[in-house]
Tab-separated table of C-alpha atoms in Angstrom:
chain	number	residue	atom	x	y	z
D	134	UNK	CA	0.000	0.000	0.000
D	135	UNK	CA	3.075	2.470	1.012
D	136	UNK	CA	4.524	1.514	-1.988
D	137	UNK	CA	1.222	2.489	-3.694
D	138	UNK	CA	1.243	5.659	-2.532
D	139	UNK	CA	5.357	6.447	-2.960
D	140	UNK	CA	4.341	4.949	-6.912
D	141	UNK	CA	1.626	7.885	-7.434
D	142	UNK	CA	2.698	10.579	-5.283
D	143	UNK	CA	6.233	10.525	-6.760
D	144	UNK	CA	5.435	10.583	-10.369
D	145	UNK	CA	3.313	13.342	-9.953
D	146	UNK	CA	6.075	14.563	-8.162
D	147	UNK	CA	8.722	14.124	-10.573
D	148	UNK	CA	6.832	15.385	-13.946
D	149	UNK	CA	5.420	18.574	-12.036
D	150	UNK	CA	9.080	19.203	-11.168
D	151	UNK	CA	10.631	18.457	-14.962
D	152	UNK	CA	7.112	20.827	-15.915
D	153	UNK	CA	8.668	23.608	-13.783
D	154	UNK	CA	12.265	23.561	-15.542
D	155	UNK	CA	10.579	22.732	-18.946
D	156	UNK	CA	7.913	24.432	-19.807
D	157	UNK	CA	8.119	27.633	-21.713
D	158	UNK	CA	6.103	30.106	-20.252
D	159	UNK	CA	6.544	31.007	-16.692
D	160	UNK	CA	3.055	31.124	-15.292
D	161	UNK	CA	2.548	27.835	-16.677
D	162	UNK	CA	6.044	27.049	-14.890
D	163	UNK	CA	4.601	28.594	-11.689
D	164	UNK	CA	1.320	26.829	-11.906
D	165	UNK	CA	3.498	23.062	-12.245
D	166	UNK	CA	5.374	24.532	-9.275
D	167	UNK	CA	1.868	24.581	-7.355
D	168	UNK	CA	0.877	20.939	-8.674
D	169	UNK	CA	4.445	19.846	-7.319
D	170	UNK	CA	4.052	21.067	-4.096
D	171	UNK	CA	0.300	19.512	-3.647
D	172	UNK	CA	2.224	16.534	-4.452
D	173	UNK	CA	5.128	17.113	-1.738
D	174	UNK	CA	2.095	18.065	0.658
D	175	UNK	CA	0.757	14.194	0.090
D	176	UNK	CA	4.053	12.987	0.867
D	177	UNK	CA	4.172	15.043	4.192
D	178	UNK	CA	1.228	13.418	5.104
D	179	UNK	CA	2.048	9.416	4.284
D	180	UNK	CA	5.294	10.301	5.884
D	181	UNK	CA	3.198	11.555	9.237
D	182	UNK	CA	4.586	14.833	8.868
D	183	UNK	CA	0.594	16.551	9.532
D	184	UNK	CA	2.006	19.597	10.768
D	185	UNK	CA	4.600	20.275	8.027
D	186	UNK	CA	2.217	19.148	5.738
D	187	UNK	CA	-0.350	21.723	6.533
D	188	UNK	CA	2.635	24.474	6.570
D	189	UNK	CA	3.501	23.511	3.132
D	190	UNK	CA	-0.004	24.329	1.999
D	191	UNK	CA	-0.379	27.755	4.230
D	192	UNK	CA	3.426	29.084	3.722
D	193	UNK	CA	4.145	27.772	-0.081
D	194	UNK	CA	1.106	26.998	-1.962
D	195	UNK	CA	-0.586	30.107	-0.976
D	196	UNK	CA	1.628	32.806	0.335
D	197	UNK	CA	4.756	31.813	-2.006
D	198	UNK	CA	2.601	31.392	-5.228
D	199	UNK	CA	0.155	33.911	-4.754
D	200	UNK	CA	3.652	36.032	-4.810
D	201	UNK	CA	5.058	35.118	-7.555
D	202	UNK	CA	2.431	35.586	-9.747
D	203	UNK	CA	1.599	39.245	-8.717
D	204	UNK	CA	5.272	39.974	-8.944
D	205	UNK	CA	4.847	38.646	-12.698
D	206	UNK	CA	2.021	40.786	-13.367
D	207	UNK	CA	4.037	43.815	-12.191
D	208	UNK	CA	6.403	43.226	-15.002
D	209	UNK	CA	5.917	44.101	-18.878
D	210	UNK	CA	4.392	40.777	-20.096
D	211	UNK	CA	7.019	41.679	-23.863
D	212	UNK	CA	10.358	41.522	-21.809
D	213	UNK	CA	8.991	38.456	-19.945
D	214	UNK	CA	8.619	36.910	-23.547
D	215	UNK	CA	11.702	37.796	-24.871
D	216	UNK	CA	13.355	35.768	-21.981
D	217	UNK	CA	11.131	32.314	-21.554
D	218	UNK	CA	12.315	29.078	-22.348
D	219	UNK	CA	15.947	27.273	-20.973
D	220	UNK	CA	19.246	27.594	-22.587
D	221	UNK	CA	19.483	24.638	-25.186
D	222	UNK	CA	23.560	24.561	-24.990
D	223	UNK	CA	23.762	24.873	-21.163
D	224	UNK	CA	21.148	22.121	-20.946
D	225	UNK	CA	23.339	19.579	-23.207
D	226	UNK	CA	26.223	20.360	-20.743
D	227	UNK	CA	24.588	20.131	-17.709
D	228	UNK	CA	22.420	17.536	-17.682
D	229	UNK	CA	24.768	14.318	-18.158
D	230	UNK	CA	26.817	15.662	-15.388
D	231	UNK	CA	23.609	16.037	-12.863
D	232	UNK	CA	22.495	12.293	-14.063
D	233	UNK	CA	26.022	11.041	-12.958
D	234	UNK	CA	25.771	13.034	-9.758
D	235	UNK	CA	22.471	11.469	-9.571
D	236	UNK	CA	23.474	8.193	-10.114
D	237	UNK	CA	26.519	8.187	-7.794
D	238	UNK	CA	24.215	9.629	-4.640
D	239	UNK	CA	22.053	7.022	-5.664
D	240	UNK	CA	24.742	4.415	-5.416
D	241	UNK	CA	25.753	5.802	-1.497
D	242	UNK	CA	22.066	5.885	-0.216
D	243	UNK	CA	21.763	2.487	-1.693
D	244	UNK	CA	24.747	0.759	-0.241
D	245	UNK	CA	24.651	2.699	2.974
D	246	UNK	CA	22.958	1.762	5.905
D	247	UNK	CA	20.739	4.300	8.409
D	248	UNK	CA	21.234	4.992	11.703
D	249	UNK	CA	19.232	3.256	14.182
D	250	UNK	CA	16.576	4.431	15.513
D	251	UNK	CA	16.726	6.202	19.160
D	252	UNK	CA	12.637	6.127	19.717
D	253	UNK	CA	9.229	6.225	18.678
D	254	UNK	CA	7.006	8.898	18.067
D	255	UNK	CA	3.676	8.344	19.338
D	256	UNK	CA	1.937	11.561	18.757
D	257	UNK	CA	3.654	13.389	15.833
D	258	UNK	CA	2.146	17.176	16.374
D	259	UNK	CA	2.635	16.782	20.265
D	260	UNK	CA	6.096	16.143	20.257
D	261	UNK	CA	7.164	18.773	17.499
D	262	UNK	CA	5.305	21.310	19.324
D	263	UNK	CA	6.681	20.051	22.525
D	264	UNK	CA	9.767	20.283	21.126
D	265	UNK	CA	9.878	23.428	19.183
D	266	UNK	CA	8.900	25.528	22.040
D	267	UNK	CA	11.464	23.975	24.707
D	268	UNK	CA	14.998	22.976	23.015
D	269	UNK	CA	14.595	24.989	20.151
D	270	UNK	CA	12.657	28.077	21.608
D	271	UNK	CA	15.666	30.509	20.398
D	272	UNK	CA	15.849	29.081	16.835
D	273	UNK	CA	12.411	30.144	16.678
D	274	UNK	CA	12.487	33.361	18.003
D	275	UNK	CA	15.671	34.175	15.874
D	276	UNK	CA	13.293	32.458	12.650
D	277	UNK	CA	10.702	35.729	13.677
D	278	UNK	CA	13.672	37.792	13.266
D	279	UNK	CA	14.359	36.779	10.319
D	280	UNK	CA	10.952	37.409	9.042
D	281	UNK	CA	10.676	40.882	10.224
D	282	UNK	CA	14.873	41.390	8.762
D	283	UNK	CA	13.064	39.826	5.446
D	284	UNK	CA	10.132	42.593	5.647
D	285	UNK	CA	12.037	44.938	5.803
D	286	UNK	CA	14.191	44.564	3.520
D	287	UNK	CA	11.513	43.823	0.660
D	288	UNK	CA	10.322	47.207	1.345
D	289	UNK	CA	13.701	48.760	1.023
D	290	UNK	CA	14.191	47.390	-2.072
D	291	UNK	CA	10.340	47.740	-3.469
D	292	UNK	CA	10.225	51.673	-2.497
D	293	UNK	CA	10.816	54.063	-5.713
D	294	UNK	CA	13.914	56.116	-5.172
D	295	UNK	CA	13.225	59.749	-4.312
D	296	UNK	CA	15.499	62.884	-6.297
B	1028	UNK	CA	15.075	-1.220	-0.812
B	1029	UNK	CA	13.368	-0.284	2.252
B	1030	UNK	CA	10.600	3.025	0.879
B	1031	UNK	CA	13.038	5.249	2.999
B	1032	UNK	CA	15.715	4.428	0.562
B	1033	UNK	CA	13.368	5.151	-2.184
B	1034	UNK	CA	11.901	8.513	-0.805
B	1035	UNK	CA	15.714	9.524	-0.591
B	1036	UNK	CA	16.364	8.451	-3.961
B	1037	UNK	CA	13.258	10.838	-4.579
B	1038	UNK	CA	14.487	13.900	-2.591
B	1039	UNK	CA	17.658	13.461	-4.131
B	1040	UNK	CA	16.019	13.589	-7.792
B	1041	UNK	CA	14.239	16.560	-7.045
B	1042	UNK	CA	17.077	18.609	-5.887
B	1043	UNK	CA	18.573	17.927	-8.669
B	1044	UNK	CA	15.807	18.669	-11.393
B	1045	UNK	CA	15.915	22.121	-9.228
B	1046	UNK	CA	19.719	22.837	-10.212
B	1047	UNK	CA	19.165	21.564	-13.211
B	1048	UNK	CA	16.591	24.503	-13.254
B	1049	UNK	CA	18.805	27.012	-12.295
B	1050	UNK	CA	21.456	26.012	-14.470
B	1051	UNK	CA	19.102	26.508	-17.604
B	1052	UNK	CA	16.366	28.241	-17.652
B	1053	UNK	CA	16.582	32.242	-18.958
B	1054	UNK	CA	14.191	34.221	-16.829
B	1055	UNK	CA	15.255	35.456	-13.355
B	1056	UNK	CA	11.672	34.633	-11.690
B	1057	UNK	CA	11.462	31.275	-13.114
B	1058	UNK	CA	15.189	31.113	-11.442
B	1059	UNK	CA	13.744	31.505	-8.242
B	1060	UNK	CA	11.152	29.046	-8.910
B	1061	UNK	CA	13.753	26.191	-9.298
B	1062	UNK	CA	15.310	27.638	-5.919
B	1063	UNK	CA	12.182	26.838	-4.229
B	1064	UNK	CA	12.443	22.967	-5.550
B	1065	UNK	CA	15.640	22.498	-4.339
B	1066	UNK	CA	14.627	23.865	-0.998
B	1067	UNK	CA	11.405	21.302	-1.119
B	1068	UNK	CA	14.017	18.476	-1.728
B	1069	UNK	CA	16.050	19.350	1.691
B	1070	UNK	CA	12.495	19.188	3.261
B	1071	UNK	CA	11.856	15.984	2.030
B	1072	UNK	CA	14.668	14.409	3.053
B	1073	UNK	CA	14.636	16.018	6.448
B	1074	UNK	CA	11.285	14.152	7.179
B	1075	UNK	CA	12.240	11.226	5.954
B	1076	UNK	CA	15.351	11.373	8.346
B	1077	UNK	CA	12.711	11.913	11.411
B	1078	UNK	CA	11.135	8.947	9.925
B	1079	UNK	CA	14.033	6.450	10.106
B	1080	UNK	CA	15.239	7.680	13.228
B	1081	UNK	CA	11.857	8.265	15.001
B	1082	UNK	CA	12.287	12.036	16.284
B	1083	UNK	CA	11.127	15.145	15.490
B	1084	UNK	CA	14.344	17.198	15.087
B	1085	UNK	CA	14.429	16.791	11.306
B	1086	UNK	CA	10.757	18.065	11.526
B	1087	UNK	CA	11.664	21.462	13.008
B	1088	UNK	CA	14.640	21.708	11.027
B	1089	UNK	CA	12.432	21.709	7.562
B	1090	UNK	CA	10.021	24.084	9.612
B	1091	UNK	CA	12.859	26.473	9.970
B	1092	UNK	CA	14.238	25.498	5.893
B	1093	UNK	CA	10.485	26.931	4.984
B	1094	UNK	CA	10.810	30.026	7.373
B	1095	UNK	CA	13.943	31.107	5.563
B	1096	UNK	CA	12.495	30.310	2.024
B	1097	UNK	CA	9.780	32.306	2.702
B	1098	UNK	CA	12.367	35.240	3.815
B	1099	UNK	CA	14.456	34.415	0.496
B	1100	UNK	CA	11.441	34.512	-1.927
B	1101	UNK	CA	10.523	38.329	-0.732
B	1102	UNK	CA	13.906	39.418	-1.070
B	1103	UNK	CA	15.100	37.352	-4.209
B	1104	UNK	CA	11.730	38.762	-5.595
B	1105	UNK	CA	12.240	42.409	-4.296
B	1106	UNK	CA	15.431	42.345	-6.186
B	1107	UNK	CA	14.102	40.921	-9.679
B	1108	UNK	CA	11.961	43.891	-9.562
B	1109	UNK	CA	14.184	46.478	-8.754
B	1110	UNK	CA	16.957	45.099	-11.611
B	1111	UNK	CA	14.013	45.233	-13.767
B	1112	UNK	CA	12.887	48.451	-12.906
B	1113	UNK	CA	16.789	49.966	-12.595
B	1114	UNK	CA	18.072	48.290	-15.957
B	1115	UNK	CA	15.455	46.868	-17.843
B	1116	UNK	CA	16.571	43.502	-17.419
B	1117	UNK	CA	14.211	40.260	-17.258
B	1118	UNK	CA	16.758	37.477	-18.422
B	1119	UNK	CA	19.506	36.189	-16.738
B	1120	UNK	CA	22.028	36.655	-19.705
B	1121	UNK	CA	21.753	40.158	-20.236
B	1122	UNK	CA	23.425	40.862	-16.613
B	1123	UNK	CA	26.725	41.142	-17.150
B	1124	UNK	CA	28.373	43.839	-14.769
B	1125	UNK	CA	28.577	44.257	-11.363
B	1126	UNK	CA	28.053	47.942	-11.891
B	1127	UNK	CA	28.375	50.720	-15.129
């Protein structure tokens, strides 16, 4: 049944994903982007990853994409056509050398063994929230920080120059 | 193969299709877009981590990955609009200098 699941999920997966690097026009690129990461939302959830799962939905397919495609309306739809498409020579080079790479991770994570495992999670959300808001209580804050430094920052640079 | 192994294999694919999109494609924007696959990769593999080990740490650790993407997509997107608006550019060829 897992299997199943990994079978569907991961196709989807992997064609939404070649869609985003192939496909010529980029809100048709941003829209496979969305499909991909419905797909990576699944897999969150067969994993038992709820939480992270929902996140992805909230944080990237709504926030993230929403984003994008405003920021593509705010530019001159001609100059975004003079640039769509990949580069045909840089694709020749590139891609046998990411299929070996490919193939010699794929080699390690095959032979390799895991660790072993230290425990079992009974209730997934309980123990990340337990966790994220005792051991890693500063990470977080500092993540808020880095949120607001982000906001500010995109205003900076979004704000029309005065004189 | 145990399905960890094969959800590695998976995250490991995807990162790659992501580099492979910001090797190649032309337009800054779609750029980013490949950016944000390589990031969903990492997350992938995180989880699957927890999963094999039975904790949560890998869990937070992705939380924290899609904290900072959503910091990097605001910026990364604040500057493809300002190079566009400053220079007129939209494809990644066409910048060329550092400053003129």
């Amino acid at each position: 049944m897992e299997w199943l699941i990994f079978a569907v999920l991961g196709t989807w997966l992997i064609v939404s994903a070649l869609g985003v690097v192939f496909v010529k026009n980029p809100v048709h690129s941003i829209l496979f982007f969305l499909s991909s990461l419905l797909a990576m939302a699944g897999i969150f959830i067969s994993l038992g990853a709820e939480l992270l799962a929902g996140l992805q939905l909230v944080i990237y397919a709504v926030a993230i994409v929403v984003f994008y495609v405003l920021v593509i309306t705010t530019i001159p739809w001609e100059k975004v056509k003079r640039f769509e498409g990949f580069y045909g020579k840089e694709l020749t080079m590139s891609a046998p050398a990411l299929v070996v790479l490919f193939l010699l991770m794929a080699y390690m994570v095959l032979k390799g063994e895991f660790a072993k495992p230290v425990g079992v999670v009974k209730d997934n959300l309980r123990e990340v929230g337990k966790a994220l808001f005792t051991s890693y209580l500063f990470p977080f804050e500092v993540a808020s920080v880095i949120l607001l430094v982000a906001m500010v920052g995109a205003i900076l640079l979004g704000r029309r120059e005065e004189g | 193969m145990s399905i960890e192994k094969a959800y590695i294999l998976l995250s490991i694919a995807l990162f790659l299709i992501g580099l492979l999109g910001v090797i190649v494609r032309k337009n800054l924007i779609t750029i980013l877009v490949s950016t944000e696959l390589m990031l969903n990769g990492i997350n992938l593999t995180l989880v699957v981590a927890d999963k094999v080990i039975g904790a949560v740490h890998g869990q937070i650790m992705a939380f924290f990955v899609l904290t900072v993407a959503a910091a990097e997509v605001a910026i990364g997107l604040g500057l493809v609009v300002a190079i566009f608006r400053l220079k007129g550019y939209e494809g990644s060829s066409e910048i060329t200098h550092l400053r003129d």
